[in-house]
CSV table of C-alpha atoms in Angstrom, one decimal:
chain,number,residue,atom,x,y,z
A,1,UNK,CA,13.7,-2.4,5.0
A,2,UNK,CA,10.2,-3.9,5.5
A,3,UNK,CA,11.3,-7.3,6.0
A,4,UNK,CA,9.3,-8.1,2.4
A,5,UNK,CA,11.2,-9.1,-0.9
A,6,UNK,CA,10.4,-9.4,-4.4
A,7,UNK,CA,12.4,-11.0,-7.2
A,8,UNK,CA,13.0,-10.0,-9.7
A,9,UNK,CA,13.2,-6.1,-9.5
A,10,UNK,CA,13.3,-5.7,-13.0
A,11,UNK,CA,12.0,-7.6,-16.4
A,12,UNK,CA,12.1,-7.1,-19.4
A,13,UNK,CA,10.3,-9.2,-21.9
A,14,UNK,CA,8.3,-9.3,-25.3
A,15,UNK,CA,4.8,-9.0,-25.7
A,16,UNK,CA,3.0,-12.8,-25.7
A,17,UNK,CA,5.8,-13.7,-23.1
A,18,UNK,CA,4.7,-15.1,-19.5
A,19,UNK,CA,6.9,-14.4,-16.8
A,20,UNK,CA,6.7,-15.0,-12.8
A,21,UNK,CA,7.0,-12.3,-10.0
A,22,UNK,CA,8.1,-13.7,-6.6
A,23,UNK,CA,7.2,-12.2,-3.1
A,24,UNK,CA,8.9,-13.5,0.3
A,25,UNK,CA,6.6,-12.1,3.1
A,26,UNK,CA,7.9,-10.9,5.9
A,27,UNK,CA,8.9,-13.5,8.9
A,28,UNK,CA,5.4,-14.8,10.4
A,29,UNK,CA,3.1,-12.6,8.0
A,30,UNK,CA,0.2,-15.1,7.0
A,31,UNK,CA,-1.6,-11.9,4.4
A,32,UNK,CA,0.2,-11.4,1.1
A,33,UNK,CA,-1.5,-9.0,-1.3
A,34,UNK,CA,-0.1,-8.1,-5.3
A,35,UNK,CA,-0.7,-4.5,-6.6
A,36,UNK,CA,-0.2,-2.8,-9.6
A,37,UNK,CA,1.0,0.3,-10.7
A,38,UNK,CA,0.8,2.1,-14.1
A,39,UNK,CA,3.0,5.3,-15.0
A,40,UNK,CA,1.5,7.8,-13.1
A,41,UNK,CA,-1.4,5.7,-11.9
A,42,UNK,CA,-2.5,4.8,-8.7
A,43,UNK,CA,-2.3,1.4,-7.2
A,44,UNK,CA,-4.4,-1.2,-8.2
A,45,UNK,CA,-5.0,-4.3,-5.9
A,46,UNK,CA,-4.7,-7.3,-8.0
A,47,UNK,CA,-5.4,-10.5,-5.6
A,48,UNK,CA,-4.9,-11.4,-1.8
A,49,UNK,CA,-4.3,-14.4,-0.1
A,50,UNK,CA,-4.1,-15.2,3.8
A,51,UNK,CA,-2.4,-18.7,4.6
A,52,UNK,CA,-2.2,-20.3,1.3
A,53,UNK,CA,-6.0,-19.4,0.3
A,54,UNK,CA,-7.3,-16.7,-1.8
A,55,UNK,CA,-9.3,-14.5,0.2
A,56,UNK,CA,-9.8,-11.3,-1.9
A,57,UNK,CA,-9.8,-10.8,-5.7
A,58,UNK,CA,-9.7,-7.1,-7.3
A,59,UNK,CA,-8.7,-6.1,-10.9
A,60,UNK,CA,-6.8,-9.2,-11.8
A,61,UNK,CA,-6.8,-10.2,-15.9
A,62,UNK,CA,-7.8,-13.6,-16.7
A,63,UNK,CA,-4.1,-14.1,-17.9
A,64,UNK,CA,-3.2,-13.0,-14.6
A,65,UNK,CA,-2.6,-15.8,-11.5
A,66,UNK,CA,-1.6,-16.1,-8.4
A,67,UNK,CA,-0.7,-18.1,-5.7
A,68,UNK,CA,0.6,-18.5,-2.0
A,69,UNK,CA,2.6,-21.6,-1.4
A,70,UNK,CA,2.8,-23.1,2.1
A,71,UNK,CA,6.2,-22.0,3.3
A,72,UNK,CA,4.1,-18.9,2.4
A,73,UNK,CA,5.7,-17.0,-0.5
A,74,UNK,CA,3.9,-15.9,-3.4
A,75,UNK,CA,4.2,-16.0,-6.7
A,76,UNK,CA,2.2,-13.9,-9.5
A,77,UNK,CA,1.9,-15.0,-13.0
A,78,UNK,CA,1.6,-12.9,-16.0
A,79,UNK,CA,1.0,-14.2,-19.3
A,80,UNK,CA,0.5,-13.7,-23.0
A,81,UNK,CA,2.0,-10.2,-22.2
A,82,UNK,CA,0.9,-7.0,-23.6
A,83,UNK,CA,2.3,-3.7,-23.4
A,84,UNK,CA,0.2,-2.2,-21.6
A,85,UNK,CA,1.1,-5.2,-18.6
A,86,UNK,CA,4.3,-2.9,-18.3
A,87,UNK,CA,4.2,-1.7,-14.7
A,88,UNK,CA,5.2,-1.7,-11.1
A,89,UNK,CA,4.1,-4.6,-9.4
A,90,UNK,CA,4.1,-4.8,-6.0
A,91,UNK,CA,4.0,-7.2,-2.8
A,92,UNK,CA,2.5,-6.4,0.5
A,93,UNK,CA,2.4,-8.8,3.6
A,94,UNK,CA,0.7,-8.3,6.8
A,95,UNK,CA,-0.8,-10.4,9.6
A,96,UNK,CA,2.0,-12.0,11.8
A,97,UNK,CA,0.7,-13.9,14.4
A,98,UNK,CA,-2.5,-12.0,15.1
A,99,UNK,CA,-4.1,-11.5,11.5
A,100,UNK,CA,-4.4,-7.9,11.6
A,101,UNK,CA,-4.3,-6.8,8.1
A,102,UNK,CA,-4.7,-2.8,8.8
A,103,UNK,CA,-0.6,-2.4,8.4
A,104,UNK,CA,0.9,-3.6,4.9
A,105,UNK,CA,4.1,-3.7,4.8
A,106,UNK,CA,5.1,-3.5,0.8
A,107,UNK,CA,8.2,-4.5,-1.0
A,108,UNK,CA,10.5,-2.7,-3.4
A,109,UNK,CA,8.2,-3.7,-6.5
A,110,UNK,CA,9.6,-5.8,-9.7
A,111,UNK,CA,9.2,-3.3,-12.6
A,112,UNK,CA,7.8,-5.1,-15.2
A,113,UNK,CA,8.6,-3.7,-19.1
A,114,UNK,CA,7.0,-5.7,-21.8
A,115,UNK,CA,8.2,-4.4,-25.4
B,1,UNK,CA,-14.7,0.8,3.8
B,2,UNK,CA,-15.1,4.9,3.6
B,3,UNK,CA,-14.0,7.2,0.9
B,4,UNK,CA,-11.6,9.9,1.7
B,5,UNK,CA,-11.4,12.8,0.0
B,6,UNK,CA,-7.5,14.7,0.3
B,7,UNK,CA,-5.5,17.9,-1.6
B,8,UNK,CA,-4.2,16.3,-4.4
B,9,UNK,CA,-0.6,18.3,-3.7
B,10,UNK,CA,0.3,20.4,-1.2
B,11,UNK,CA,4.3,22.3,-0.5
B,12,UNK,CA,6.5,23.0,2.7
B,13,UNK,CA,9.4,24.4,3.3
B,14,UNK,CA,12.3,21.9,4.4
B,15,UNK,CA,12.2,22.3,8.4
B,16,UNK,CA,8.7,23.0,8.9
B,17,UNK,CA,5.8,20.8,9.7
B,18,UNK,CA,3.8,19.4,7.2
B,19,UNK,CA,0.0,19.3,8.2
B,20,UNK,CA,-1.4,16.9,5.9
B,21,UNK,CA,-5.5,17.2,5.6
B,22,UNK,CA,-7.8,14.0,5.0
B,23,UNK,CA,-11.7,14.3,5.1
B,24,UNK,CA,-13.7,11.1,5.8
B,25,UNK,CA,-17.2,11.8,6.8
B,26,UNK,CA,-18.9,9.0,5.9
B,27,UNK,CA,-16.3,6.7,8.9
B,28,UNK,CA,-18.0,4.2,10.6
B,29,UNK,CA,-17.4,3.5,14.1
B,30,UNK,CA,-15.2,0.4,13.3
B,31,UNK,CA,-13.1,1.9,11.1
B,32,UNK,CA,-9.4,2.7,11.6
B,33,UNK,CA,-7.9,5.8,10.0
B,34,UNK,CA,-4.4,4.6,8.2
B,35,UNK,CA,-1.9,6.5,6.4
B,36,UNK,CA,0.8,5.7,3.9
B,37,UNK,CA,3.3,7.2,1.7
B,38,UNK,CA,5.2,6.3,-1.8
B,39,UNK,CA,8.5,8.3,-2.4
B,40,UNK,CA,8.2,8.1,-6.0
B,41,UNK,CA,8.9,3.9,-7.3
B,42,UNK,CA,9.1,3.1,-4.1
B,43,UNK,CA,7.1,0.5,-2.3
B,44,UNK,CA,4.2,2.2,0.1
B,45,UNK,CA,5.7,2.7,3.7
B,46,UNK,CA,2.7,2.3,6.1
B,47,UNK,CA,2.8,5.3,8.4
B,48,UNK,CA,0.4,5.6,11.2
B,49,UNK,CA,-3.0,4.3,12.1
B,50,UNK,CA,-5.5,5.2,15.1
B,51,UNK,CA,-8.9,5.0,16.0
B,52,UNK,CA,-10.2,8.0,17.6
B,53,UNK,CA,-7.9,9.0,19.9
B,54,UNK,CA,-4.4,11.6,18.5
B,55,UNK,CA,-1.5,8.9,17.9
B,56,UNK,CA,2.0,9.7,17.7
B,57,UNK,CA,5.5,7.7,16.7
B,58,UNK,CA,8.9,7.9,15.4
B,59,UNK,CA,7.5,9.6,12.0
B,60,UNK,CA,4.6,11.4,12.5
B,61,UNK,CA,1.6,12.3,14.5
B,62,UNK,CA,-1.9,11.7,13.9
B,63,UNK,CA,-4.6,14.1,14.9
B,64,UNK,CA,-8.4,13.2,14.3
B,65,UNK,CA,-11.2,15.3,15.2
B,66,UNK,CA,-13.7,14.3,17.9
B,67,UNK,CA,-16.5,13.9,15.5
B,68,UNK,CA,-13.9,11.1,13.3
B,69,UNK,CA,-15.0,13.2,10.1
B,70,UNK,CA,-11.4,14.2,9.6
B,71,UNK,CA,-8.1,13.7,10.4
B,72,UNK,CA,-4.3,15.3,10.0
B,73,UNK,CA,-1.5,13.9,9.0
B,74,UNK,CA,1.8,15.9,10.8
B,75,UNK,CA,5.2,15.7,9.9
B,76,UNK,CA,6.8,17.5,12.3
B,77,UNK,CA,10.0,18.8,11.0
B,78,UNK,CA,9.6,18.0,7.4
B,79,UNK,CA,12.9,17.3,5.1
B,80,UNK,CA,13.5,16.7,1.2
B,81,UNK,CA,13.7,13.1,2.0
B,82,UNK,CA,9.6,13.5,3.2
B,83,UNK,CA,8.8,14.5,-0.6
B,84,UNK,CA,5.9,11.6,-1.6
B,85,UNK,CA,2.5,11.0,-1.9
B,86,UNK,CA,0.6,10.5,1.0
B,87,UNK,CA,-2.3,8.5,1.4
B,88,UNK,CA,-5.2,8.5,3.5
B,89,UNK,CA,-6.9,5.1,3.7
B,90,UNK,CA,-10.1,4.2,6.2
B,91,UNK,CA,-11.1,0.7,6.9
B,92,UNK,CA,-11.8,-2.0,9.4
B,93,UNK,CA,-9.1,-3.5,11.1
B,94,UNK,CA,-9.7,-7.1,11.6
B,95,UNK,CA,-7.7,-10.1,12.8
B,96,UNK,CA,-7.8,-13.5,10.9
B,97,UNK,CA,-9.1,-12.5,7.8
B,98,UNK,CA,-8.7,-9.8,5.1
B,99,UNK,CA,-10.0,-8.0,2.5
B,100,UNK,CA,-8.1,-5.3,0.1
B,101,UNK,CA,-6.9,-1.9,0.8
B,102,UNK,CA,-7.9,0.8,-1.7
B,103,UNK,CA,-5.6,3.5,-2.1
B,104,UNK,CA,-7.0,6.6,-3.8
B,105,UNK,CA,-4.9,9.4,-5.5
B,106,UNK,CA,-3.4,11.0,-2.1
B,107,UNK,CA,-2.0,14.2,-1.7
B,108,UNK,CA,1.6,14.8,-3.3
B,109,UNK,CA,3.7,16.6,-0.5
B,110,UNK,CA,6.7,18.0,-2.3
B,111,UNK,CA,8.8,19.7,0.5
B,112,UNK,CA,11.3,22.4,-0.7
B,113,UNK,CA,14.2,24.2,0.8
């Protein structure tokens, strides 16, 4: 168990649909990053925020948004859904008390199926 | 941060060690060598990290050559349960800020009785 969680761990909606992905960090972690993963592709970094501010922005759609609220969650938006948004989408926290953000620790994913 | 450059699959028999190779020539001296792994729709399970010197913990060892171009990645008594890809990721470890980690294509380990 990493001590990260994501809600839901599975979805399944229609294409046009918007739907929320939540991430708990773990306890103290100020670093929480959202990746994505395709069938059988790697893992793309979406978006990164340290303490409530975005600090790093990688392949994230314009329908796509994030945010990091100040108990520290996270919450990722997708809308106007398409199928090829159908993925694994994951969580990763890291920082704690000192900021280092060399070890992520990553949740179980919400699987994400858009029909 | 530098590129890495792994097998993209290597096999071992269940009870052996499993001597995963990552090249990264191009490290700088601030850069940390950091490996993860992804049994399959699993979340990434950070690994091991070290700077120059071999590191070792509950799950694996980490030797990296004196020149920092590459490093291995050893699982010393591989099981079935050890069956993932494996990813070897270089980059600056820093406090107080951040800045994304890039995983490449790694090197699927399939371990076999």
């Amino acid at each position: 168990d990493s001590g990260v969680t994501q809600t839901p761990k599975h979805l399944i909606t229609a294409t046009g649909q918007r739907v929320t992905l939540r991430c708990s960090p773990r306890s103290g972690d100020l670093s929480v990053y959202w990746y994505q993963q395709s069938l059988d592709q790697g893992l793309q970094f979406l978006i990164q925020y340290y303490n409530g501010e975005e600090r790093a922005k990688g392949n994230i759609l314009e329908r796509f948004s994030a945010q990091q609220f100040p108990d520290l969650h996270s919450e990722l938006n997708l809308s106007s859904l398409e199928l090829g948004d159908s993925a694994l989408y994951f969580c990763a926290s890291t920082g704690g008390d000192r900021g280092y953000t060399g070890e992520l620790f990553f949740g179980e994913g919400s699987r994400l199926t858009v029909l | 941060d530098a590129k890495t450059t792994q097998p993209p699959s290597m096999d071992c028999a269940e009870g052996r060690a499993a001597n995963l190779p990552c090249n990264h020539s191009t490290i700088s001296g601030n850069e940390y060598v950091y490996w993860y792994r992804q049994i399959h729709s699993q979340g990434p399970q950070y690994i091991i990290h070290g700077l120059k010197n071999n590191e070792t913990n509950e799950m694996a060892s980490l030797i990296i050559t004196e020149d920092r171009k590459s490093s291995t990645l050893i699982l010393p008594h591989a099981t079935l349960r050890d069956t993932a890809v494996y990813y070897c990721i270089v980059r600056v470890r820093e406090a107080g800020t951040a800045s994304k980690l890039t995983f490449g294509t790694g090197t699927r380990l399939q371990v076999t009785l």
